[in-house]
């Protein structure tokens, strides 16, 4: 069954046996299916790329804006924001562009021609991720300010590390707009593993390598700080998976409502 394609006509060849013409028609049909599948994968990966970067960038904007609105010190420095955008976000975003495609990509109906890349479904996902990332980062920052009132660098490092580490699992959840991470396979994109590993190495180097800490305005974090940050780091990806579960349920109800009755 060719989903998303119209009826494929096969034209008999003007010379040669009928069997050969039939085979040529089959090859043409298979080529069209492969072309449609590749196009859908490319379009889907573009959406994942945009979804991930907009979620991260909107969260960064909200963190700075709400901190200023509350009269708090800036949680992130300019160079830390630069690192987040160019390194921590950049590598996983590129890995999203190399996804192989979701299992049901050819089972979906064709999208409306007038539908924008950023549709309502994506907007809600971006809102969920950016709000939870903002809450997690500002919570870590405020706790750091209370624990170390005389050393705001610790609080800024906690905010920087929390935001950077929330964006890595967000990259994993962004690999599918509807399917859970377990359904598509956590380790099925090898490029994502390398991207996340590189981002982790860079992040830990910025926090713990002595000659880098004054450059990036960070300081070493202890076990207590990491124990506070860990549950905060998991908030956005968990919220994203919950949001996707609602999308799956809504899609199932819609399919049941539109399916013909016997």
Tab-separated table of C-alpha atoms in Angstrom:
chain	number	residue	atom	x	y	z
A	1	UNK	CA	0.000	0.000	0.000
A	2	UNK	CA	1.437	3.369	-0.942
A	3	UNK	CA	0.528	5.839	1.759
A	4	UNK	CA	0.657	9.464	0.685
A	5	UNK	CA	0.914	8.595	-2.999
A	6	UNK	CA	-1.735	8.577	-5.621
A	7	UNK	CA	-2.296	5.618	-7.905
A	8	UNK	CA	0.880	4.681	-9.733
A	9	UNK	CA	0.324	3.903	-13.415
A	10	UNK	CA	2.605	1.481	-15.183
A	11	UNK	CA	2.908	1.878	-18.907
A	12	UNK	CA	3.840	-1.133	-21.076
A	13	UNK	CA	7.109	-0.878	-22.884
A	14	UNK	CA	6.855	-0.550	-26.630
A	15	UNK	CA	9.325	-3.355	-27.148
A	16	UNK	CA	10.274	-6.488	-25.279
A	17	UNK	CA	8.068	-8.982	-23.451
A	18	UNK	CA	5.275	-7.907	-21.123
A	19	UNK	CA	7.145	-9.260	-18.139
A	20	UNK	CA	9.923	-6.774	-18.661
A	21	UNK	CA	7.474	-3.876	-18.835
A	22	UNK	CA	5.863	-5.026	-15.616
A	23	UNK	CA	9.211	-5.103	-13.860
A	24	UNK	CA	10.046	-1.619	-15.061
A	25	UNK	CA	6.741	-0.364	-13.686
A	26	UNK	CA	7.453	-1.969	-10.326
A	27	UNK	CA	10.883	-0.368	-10.174
A	28	UNK	CA	9.336	3.015	-10.943
A	29	UNK	CA	6.781	2.551	-8.159
A	30	UNK	CA	9.473	1.523	-5.687
A	31	UNK	CA	11.569	4.536	-6.661
A	32	UNK	CA	8.621	6.850	-6.047
A	33	UNK	CA	7.965	5.287	-2.655
A	34	UNK	CA	11.641	5.636	-1.724
A	35	UNK	CA	11.636	9.276	-2.848
A	36	UNK	CA	8.545	10.064	-0.784
A	37	UNK	CA	10.025	8.308	2.241
A	38	UNK	CA	13.299	10.218	1.953
A	39	UNK	CA	11.411	13.489	1.591
A	40	UNK	CA	9.360	12.760	4.689
A	41	UNK	CA	12.485	11.892	6.685
A	42	UNK	CA	14.188	15.136	5.638
A	43	UNK	CA	11.122	17.208	6.498
A	44	UNK	CA	10.718	15.421	9.840
A	45	UNK	CA	14.377	16.006	10.720
A	46	UNK	CA	14.054	19.692	9.886
A	47	UNK	CA	11.127	19.905	12.301
A	48	UNK	CA	13.129	18.118	15.023
A	49	UNK	CA	16.068	20.485	14.490
A	50	UNK	CA	13.842	23.569	14.723
A	51	UNK	CA	11.878	22.167	17.668
A	52	UNK	CA	15.010	21.456	19.679
A	53	UNK	CA	16.774	24.765	19.049
A	54	UNK	CA	13.664	26.882	19.629
A	55	UNK	CA	12.934	25.054	22.896
A	56	UNK	CA	16.477	25.651	24.152
A	57	UNK	CA	16.733	29.258	22.980
A	58	UNK	CA	13.323	30.277	24.299
A	59	UNK	CA	14.243	28.761	27.657
A	60	UNK	CA	17.454	30.798	27.758
A	61	UNK	CA	15.545	33.993	26.988
A	62	UNK	CA	12.947	33.279	29.681
A	63	UNK	CA	15.655	32.554	32.274
A	64	UNK	CA	17.354	35.918	31.733
A	65	UNK	CA	14.066	37.828	31.493
A	66	UNK	CA	12.498	36.359	34.644
A	67	UNK	CA	15.699	36.794	36.651
A	68	UNK	CA	15.820	40.480	35.722
A	69	UNK	CA	12.110	40.830	36.454
A	70	UNK	CA	12.618	39.322	39.925
A	71	UNK	CA	15.591	41.554	40.669
A	72	UNK	CA	18.040	38.635	40.765
A	73	UNK	CA	21.595	38.714	39.435
A	74	UNK	CA	21.972	37.420	35.906
A	75	UNK	CA	22.112	33.604	36.123
A	76	UNK	CA	24.227	33.258	32.974
A	77	UNK	CA	27.089	35.284	31.560
A	78	UNK	CA	27.417	36.219	27.912
A	79	UNK	CA	30.201	33.706	27.286
A	80	UNK	CA	28.186	30.950	28.971
A	81	UNK	CA	25.246	31.677	26.668
A	82	UNK	CA	27.643	31.544	23.733
A	83	UNK	CA	28.883	28.118	24.829
A	84	UNK	CA	25.309	26.883	25.232
A	85	UNK	CA	24.281	28.023	21.765
A	86	UNK	CA	27.369	27.005	19.816
A	87	UNK	CA	28.496	23.847	21.594
A	88	UNK	CA	25.952	22.324	23.975
A	89	UNK	CA	23.007	22.931	21.618
A	90	UNK	CA	24.849	22.806	18.324
A	91	UNK	CA	26.249	19.281	18.312
A	92	UNK	CA	22.995	17.500	19.339
A	93	UNK	CA	21.032	19.650	16.882
A	94	UNK	CA	23.267	18.476	14.042
A	95	UNK	CA	22.792	14.885	15.202
A	96	UNK	CA	19.014	15.343	14.963
A	97	UNK	CA	19.469	16.130	11.284
A	98	UNK	CA	20.959	12.653	10.807
A	99	UNK	CA	18.021	10.666	12.174
A	100	UNK	CA	17.091	7.650	10.034
A	101	UNK	CA	13.356	8.236	10.264
A	102	UNK	CA	10.621	6.923	12.516
A	103	UNK	CA	9.116	3.451	11.927
A	104	UNK	CA	5.659	4.723	10.966
A	105	UNK	CA	6.778	7.597	8.782
A	106	UNK	CA	5.133	6.076	5.677
A	107	UNK	CA	1.923	5.252	7.526
A	108	UNK	CA	1.097	8.888	8.204
A	109	UNK	CA	-1.337	10.727	5.950
A	110	UNK	CA	0.095	13.471	3.751
A	111	UNK	CA	0.375	16.779	5.568
A	112	UNK	CA	-1.711	19.707	4.278
A	113	UNK	CA	0.202	21.846	1.795
A	114	UNK	CA	-0.608	25.017	3.738
A	115	UNK	CA	0.598	23.615	7.082
A	116	UNK	CA	3.627	25.554	8.399
A	117	UNK	CA	6.752	23.847	9.706
A	118	UNK	CA	6.014	25.216	13.180
A	119	UNK	CA	2.453	24.047	13.744
A	120	UNK	CA	0.311	24.109	16.876
A	121	UNK	CA	1.585	20.745	18.073
A	122	UNK	CA	5.190	21.950	17.925
A	123	UNK	CA	4.364	25.240	19.640
A	124	UNK	CA	2.886	23.440	22.647
A	125	UNK	CA	5.910	21.171	22.836
A	126	UNK	CA	8.255	24.165	22.763
A	127	UNK	CA	6.264	25.856	25.530
A	128	UNK	CA	6.388	22.747	27.735
A	129	UNK	CA	10.135	22.303	27.323
A	130	UNK	CA	11.102	25.963	27.670
A	131	UNK	CA	8.990	26.497	30.803
A	132	UNK	CA	10.287	23.388	32.576
A	133	UNK	CA	13.899	24.208	31.624
A	134	UNK	CA	13.406	27.737	32.956
A	135	UNK	CA	11.969	26.472	36.244
A	136	UNK	CA	14.786	23.951	36.665
A	137	UNK	CA	17.553	26.464	35.940
A	138	UNK	CA	16.176	29.272	38.103
A	139	UNK	CA	15.542	26.841	40.969
A	140	UNK	CA	19.166	25.693	40.862
A	141	UNK	CA	20.314	29.318	40.684
A	142	UNK	CA	18.223	30.456	43.658
A	143	UNK	CA	19.361	27.484	45.756
A	144	UNK	CA	22.954	28.340	44.891
A	145	UNK	CA	22.441	31.964	45.948
A	146	UNK	CA	20.997	30.869	49.290
A	147	UNK	CA	23.720	28.315	49.957
A	148	UNK	CA	26.575	30.576	48.893
A	149	UNK	CA	25.417	34.189	49.346
A	150	UNK	CA	29.006	35.453	49.331
A	151	UNK	CA	30.007	33.533	46.205
A	152	UNK	CA	27.496	34.039	43.362
A	153	UNK	CA	29.840	32.232	40.978
A	154	UNK	CA	28.691	28.932	42.486
A	155	UNK	CA	25.051	29.811	41.801
A	156	UNK	CA	25.862	30.832	38.230
A	157	UNK	CA	27.783	27.612	37.681
A	158	UNK	CA	24.833	25.620	39.004
A	159	UNK	CA	22.491	27.468	36.634
A	160	UNK	CA	24.862	26.979	33.702
A	161	UNK	CA	25.371	23.265	34.383
A	162	UNK	CA	21.657	22.652	34.986
A	163	UNK	CA	20.609	24.306	31.744
A	164	UNK	CA	23.364	22.642	29.721
A	165	UNK	CA	22.518	19.221	31.110
A	166	UNK	CA	18.765	19.636	30.602
A	167	UNK	CA	19.374	20.363	26.938
A	168	UNK	CA	21.139	17.038	26.378
A	169	UNK	CA	18.205	14.765	27.360
A	170	UNK	CA	15.907	17.222	25.575
A	171	UNK	CA	17.853	16.367	22.416
A	172	UNK	CA	17.011	12.702	22.940
A	173	UNK	CA	13.299	13.377	23.446
A	174	UNK	CA	13.288	15.620	20.370
A	175	UNK	CA	14.144	12.619	18.180
A	176	UNK	CA	10.418	11.932	17.816
A	177	UNK	CA	7.418	14.214	18.117
A	178	UNK	CA	5.068	11.422	19.208
A	179	UNK	CA	6.920	8.213	19.999
A	180	UNK	CA	8.528	7.702	23.380
A	181	UNK	CA	12.290	7.558	23.629
A	182	UNK	CA	12.170	3.868	24.525
A	183	UNK	CA	10.046	3.089	21.461
A	184	UNK	CA	12.535	4.565	18.983
A	185	UNK	CA	15.590	3.268	20.847
A	186	UNK	CA	17.771	5.366	23.130
A	187	UNK	CA	20.994	4.416	21.339
A	188	UNK	CA	19.682	4.076	17.784
A	189	UNK	CA	21.334	7.305	16.580
A	190	UNK	CA	25.091	6.861	16.964
A	191	UNK	CA	25.719	10.501	16.039
A	192	UNK	CA	23.675	11.607	19.029
A	193	UNK	CA	25.874	9.557	21.361
A	194	UNK	CA	29.014	11.252	20.081
A	195	UNK	CA	27.395	14.698	20.183
A	196	UNK	CA	26.230	14.280	23.776
A	197	UNK	CA	29.587	12.854	24.842
A	198	UNK	CA	31.440	15.790	23.283
A	199	UNK	CA	29.090	18.272	24.973
A	200	UNK	CA	29.574	16.557	28.345
A	201	UNK	CA	33.363	16.646	28.040
A	202	UNK	CA	33.313	20.339	27.150
A	203	UNK	CA	30.903	21.165	29.982
A	204	UNK	CA	32.900	19.306	32.641
A	205	UNK	CA	36.124	20.864	31.360
A	206	UNK	CA	34.637	24.340	31.708
A	207	UNK	CA	33.620	23.567	35.302
A	208	UNK	CA	36.636	21.614	36.554
A	209	UNK	CA	39.725	22.527	34.488
A	210	UNK	CA	41.446	25.268	36.547
A	211	UNK	CA	42.655	27.511	33.715
A	212	UNK	CA	39.202	27.456	32.033
A	213	UNK	CA	37.075	28.407	35.052
A	214	UNK	CA	38.114	32.101	35.166
A	215	UNK	CA	37.555	32.418	31.421
A	216	UNK	CA	33.983	31.108	31.570
A	217	UNK	CA	33.096	32.456	35.023
A	218	UNK	CA	32.581	29.047	36.618
A	219	UNK	CA	33.820	27.177	39.664
A	220	UNK	CA	34.040	23.552	40.743
A	221	UNK	CA	30.823	22.023	42.076
A	222	UNK	CA	30.615	19.549	44.942
A	223	UNK	CA	28.482	16.464	45.450
A	224	UNK	CA	25.716	18.361	47.284
A	225	UNK	CA	25.254	20.730	44.355
A	226	UNK	CA	25.005	17.846	41.895
A	227	UNK	CA	22.469	16.048	44.089
A	228	UNK	CA	20.279	19.155	43.997
A	229	UNK	CA	20.689	19.579	40.250
A	230	UNK	CA	20.026	15.981	39.199
A	231	UNK	CA	16.220	15.920	39.706
A	232	UNK	CA	15.980	19.379	38.144
A	233	UNK	CA	17.876	18.189	35.076
A	234	UNK	CA	15.336	15.396	34.547
A	235	UNK	CA	12.288	17.688	34.703
A	236	UNK	CA	12.172	18.873	31.050
A	237	UNK	CA	12.654	15.471	29.359
A	238	UNK	CA	10.070	13.877	31.655
A	239	UNK	CA	7.628	16.694	30.871
A	240	UNK	CA	8.315	16.209	27.151
A	241	UNK	CA	7.592	12.481	27.344
A	242	UNK	CA	4.332	13.160	29.213
A	243	UNK	CA	3.353	15.693	26.555
A	244	UNK	CA	4.050	13.132	23.820
A	245	UNK	CA	1.896	10.560	25.606
A	246	UNK	CA	-1.032	13.005	25.468
A	247	UNK	CA	-0.391	13.513	21.754
A	248	UNK	CA	-0.453	9.757	21.170
A	249	UNK	CA	-3.739	9.399	23.047
A	250	UNK	CA	-5.283	12.293	21.147
A	251	UNK	CA	-4.114	10.772	17.861
A	252	UNK	CA	-5.566	7.379	18.774
A	253	UNK	CA	-8.937	8.911	19.626
A	254	UNK	CA	-8.943	10.824	16.349
A	255	UNK	CA	-8.170	7.664	14.366
A	256	UNK	CA	-10.987	5.800	16.118
A	257	UNK	CA	-13.411	8.628	15.413
A	258	UNK	CA	-12.554	8.766	11.706
A	259	UNK	CA	-12.263	5.011	11.081
A	260	UNK	CA	-15.185	3.462	9.156
A	261	UNK	CA	-17.596	1.277	11.089
A	262	UNK	CA	-18.676	-2.132	9.810
